[in-house]
Amino acid sequence: MYLSNGEPFYKAYLEAFALPTYDDTASNNPLTFSNCGGYTFAHTYIEYLDRTYGWDTVLKLVETENYEACFDKSKKMIYEEWIHYIENYYQ
């Protein structure tokens, strides 16, 4: 979605949707991801990673799928940072 300039995230979404849980976002099941609002929030995740760590690191993550190697942090730690970003940037 981010690469294709998908629909931007709007503050009103925070009122309409609950923030996805870590378990929901970590699911490999596209229906679980969709049902938790994952696609609504997906744009903000890549936006956060790009603004915080840079585009080269985002591309490295796509290539390796290794959070520890890319960020020196666990996937859950990045999730928690992202939630903090949403709660503060979009409020």
Coordinates of N, CA and C in Angstrom, one line a residue:
M1 N 0.8 -1.2 0.0 CA 0.0 0.0 0.0 C 0.9 1.3 0.0
Y2 N 1.9 1.3 0.8 CA 2.7 2.5 0.9 C 3.4 2.7 -0.4
L3 N 4.0 1.7 -1.0 CA 4.7 1.8 -2.3 C 3.8 2.3 -3.4
S4 N 2.5 1.9 -3.3 CA 1.6 2.2 -4.4 C 0.8 3.5 -4.1
N5 N 1.3 4.3 -3.1 CA 0.6 5.5 -2.7 C -0.8 5.2 -2.3
G6 N -1.0 4.2 -1.5 CA -2.4 3.8 -1.0 C -3.0 5.0 -0.3
E7 N -4.3 4.8 0.0 CA -5.0 5.8 0.7 C -4.3 6.2 2.0
P8 N -4.2 7.5 2.2 CA -3.5 8.0 3.4 C -4.3 7.7 4.7
F9 N -3.7 7.7 5.8 CA -4.3 7.5 7.1 C -4.9 8.8 7.6
Y10 N -6.1 8.7 8.1 CA -6.8 9.9 8.6 C -7.0 9.8 10.1
K11 N -6.9 10.9 10.8 CA -7.1 10.9 12.3 C -8.4 10.3 12.7
A12 N -9.4 10.4 11.9 CA -10.8 9.9 12.2 C -10.7 8.4 12.3
Y13 N -9.8 7.7 11.6 CA -9.7 6.3 11.7 C -9.4 5.8 13.2
L14 N -8.7 6.7 14.0 CA -8.5 6.3 15.4 C -9.7 6.2 16.2
E15 N -10.8 6.9 15.8 CA -12.1 6.9 16.4 C -12.9 5.7 15.9
A16 N -12.7 5.3 14.7 CA -13.5 4.3 14.0 C -12.9 2.9 14.3
F17 N -11.6 2.8 14.5 CA -10.9 1.5 14.6 C -10.1 1.4 15.8
A18 N -10.1 0.3 16.5 CA -9.1 0.1 17.6 C -7.8 -0.2 17.0
L19 N -6.7 0.2 17.7 CA -5.4 -0.1 17.2 C -5.2 -1.6 17.2
P20 N -4.6 -2.1 16.2 CA -4.3 -3.6 16.1 C -3.4 -4.0 17.2
T21 N -3.7 -5.2 17.7 CA -2.8 -5.8 18.7 C -1.5 -6.3 18.1
Y22 N -0.5 -6.6 18.8 CA 0.7 -7.1 18.3 C 0.4 -8.5 17.7
D23 N -0.4 -9.3 18.4 CA -0.7 -10.7 17.9 C -1.4 -10.6 16.5
D24 N -2.3 -9.6 16.4 CA -3.1 -9.5 15.1 C -2.1 -9.1 14.0
T25 N -1.2 -8.2 14.3 CA -0.3 -7.7 13.2 C 0.7 -8.7 12.9
A26 N 1.0 -9.6 13.8 CA 2.1 -10.6 13.6 C 1.5 -11.8 12.9
S27 N 0.2 -11.9 12.7 CA -0.4 -13.1 12.1 C 0.0 -13.2 10.6
N28 N 0.2 -14.4 10.2 CA 0.4 -14.6 8.7 C -0.9 -14.8 8.0
N29 N -2.0 -14.8 8.7 CA -3.3 -15.0 8.1 C -3.9 -13.6 7.6
P30 N -4.0 -13.4 6.3 CA -4.5 -12.1 5.8 C -5.9 -11.7 6.3
L31 N -6.7 -12.7 6.6 CA -8.1 -12.4 7.2 C -8.0 -11.8 8.6
T32 N -7.1 -12.4 9.4 CA -6.9 -11.9 10.7 C -6.3 -10.5 10.7
F33 N -5.4 -10.3 9.8 CA -4.7 -9.0 9.6 C -5.8 -8.0 9.1
S34 N -6.6 -8.3 8.2 CA -7.7 -7.5 7.7 C -8.7 -7.1 8.7
N35 N -9.2 -8.2 9.4 CA -10.2 -8.0 10.4 C -9.8 -7.1 11.6
C36 N -8.6 -7.0 11.9 CA -8.1 -6.1 13.0 C -7.9 -4.7 12.5
G37 N -8.1 -4.4 11.2 CA -7.8 -3.1 10.7 C -6.4 -3.0 10.2
G38 N -5.7 -4.1 10.0 CA -4.3 -4.1 9.6 C -4.1 -3.3 8.3
Y39 N -4.9 -3.4 7.4 CA -4.7 -2.7 6.1 C -5.0 -1.2 6.2
T40 N -5.8 -0.9 7.1 CA -6.1 0.6 7.4 C -4.8 1.2 8.0
F41 N -4.2 0.5 8.9 CA -3.0 1.0 9.6 C -1.7 0.7 8.9
A42 N -1.7 -0.1 7.9 CA -0.4 -0.6 7.2 C 0.4 0.6 6.7
H43 N -0.2 1.6 6.1 CA 0.5 2.7 5.6 C 1.3 3.4 6.7
T44 N 0.7 3.5 7.9 CA 1.4 4.2 9.0 C 2.6 3.5 9.5
Y45 N 2.6 2.1 9.3 CA 3.7 1.3 9.8 C 4.9 1.6 9.0
I46 N 4.8 1.5 7.6 CA 5.9 1.8 6.8 C 6.3 3.3 6.9
E47 N 5.4 4.2 7.0 CA 5.7 5.6 7.2 C 6.6 5.8 8.4
Y48 N 6.2 5.1 9.5 CA 6.9 5.2 10.8 C 8.3 4.7 10.6
L49 N 8.5 3.5 10.0 CA 9.8 2.9 9.8 C 10.7 3.8 8.9
D50 N 10.1 4.4 7.9 CA 10.9 5.2 7.0 C 11.3 6.5 7.7
R51 N 10.4 7.1 8.4 CA 10.8 8.4 9.1 C 11.8 8.2 10.2
T52 N 11.7 7.0 10.9 CA 12.5 6.8 12.0 C 13.8 6.1 11.7
Y53 N 13.8 5.2 10.7 CA 15.0 4.4 10.5 C 15.6 4.6 9.0
G54 N 14.8 5.2 8.2 CA 15.3 5.5 6.8 C 14.8 4.4 5.8
W55 N 14.7 4.8 4.6 CA 14.2 4.0 3.5 C 15.1 2.8 3.3
D56 N 16.4 3.0 3.3 CA 17.3 1.8 3.1 C 17.0 0.7 4.1
T57 N 16.7 1.1 5.4 CA 16.5 0.1 6.4 C 15.1 -0.6 6.1
V58 N 14.2 0.1 5.6 CA 12.9 -0.5 5.3 C 13.1 -1.5 4.2
L59 N 13.9 -1.2 3.2 CA 14.2 -2.1 2.1 C 14.9 -3.3 2.6
K60 N 15.8 -3.1 3.5 CA 16.6 -4.2 4.1 C 15.7 -5.2 4.8
L61 N 14.7 -4.6 5.6 CA 13.7 -5.4 6.3 C 12.9 -6.3 5.3
V62 N 12.5 -5.6 4.2 CA 11.7 -6.4 3.2 C 12.5 -7.5 2.6
E63 N 13.8 -7.3 2.4 CA 14.7 -8.3 1.9 C 14.9 -9.4 2.9
T64 N 15.2 -9.1 4.1 CA 15.7 -10.1 5.1 C 14.6 -10.6 6.0
E65 N 13.6 -9.8 6.3 CA 12.5 -10.1 7.3 C 13.1 -10.3 8.6
N66 N 14.3 -9.6 8.9 CA 15.0 -9.8 10.2 C 15.0 -8.5 11.0
Y67 N 14.1 -8.4 11.9 CA 14.1 -7.1 12.7 C 15.3 -6.9 13.5
E68 N 15.9 -7.9 14.1 CA 17.1 -7.8 14.9 C 18.2 -7.2 14.1
A69 N 18.4 -7.7 12.9 CA 19.5 -7.3 12.0 C 19.3 -5.9 11.5
C70 N 18.0 -5.5 11.2 CA 17.7 -4.2 10.7 C 17.7 -3.1 11.7
F71 N 17.1 -3.4 12.9 CA 16.8 -2.3 13.8 C 17.6 -2.6 15.2
D72 N 18.2 -3.7 15.3 CA 18.8 -4.1 16.6 C 17.7 -4.1 17.7
K73 N 16.5 -4.4 17.3 CA 15.3 -4.5 18.2 C 14.4 -5.6 17.8
S74 N 13.6 -6.2 18.7 CA 12.7 -7.2 18.3 C 11.5 -6.6 17.5
K75 N 10.8 -7.5 16.9 CA 9.6 -7.1 16.1 C 8.6 -6.5 17.1
K76 N 8.5 -7.0 18.3 CA 7.5 -6.5 19.3 C 7.9 -5.1 19.7
M77 N 9.2 -4.8 19.9 CA 9.7 -3.5 20.3 C 9.4 -2.5 19.2
I78 N 9.5 -2.9 17.9 CA 9.2 -2.0 16.8 C 7.7 -1.7 16.8
Y79 N 6.9 -2.8 17.1 CA 5.5 -2.6 17.1 C 5.1 -1.6 18.2
E80 N 5.7 -1.7 19.4 CA 5.4 -0.7 20.5 C 5.8 0.7 20.1
E81 N 6.9 0.9 19.4 CA 7.3 2.2 19.0 C 6.3 2.7 18.0
W82 N 5.9 1.9 17.1 CA 4.9 2.3 16.0 C 3.6 2.7 16.7
I83 N 3.1 2.0 17.7 CA 1.9 2.4 18.4 C 2.1 3.7 19.0
H84 N 3.2 3.9 19.7 CA 3.5 5.2 20.3 C 3.5 6.3 19.2
Y85 N 4.0 6.1 18.0 CA 4.0 7.0 16.9 C 2.6 7.4 16.5
I86 N 1.8 6.4 16.3 CA 0.4 6.6 15.9 C -0.3 7.4 17.0
E87 N -0.2 7.1 18.2 CA -0.9 7.8 19.3 C -0.4 9.2 19.4
N88 N 0.8 9.5 19.1 CA 1.3 10.9 19.2 C 1.3 11.7 17.9
Y89 N 1.6 11.1 16.8 CA 1.6 11.8 15.6 C 0.3 12.1 15.0
Y90 N -0.7 11.2 15.2 CA -2.0 11.4 14.6 C -3.0 11.9 15.5
Q91 N -2.7 12.2 16.7 CA -3.6 12.8 17.7 C -3.8 14.2 17.5

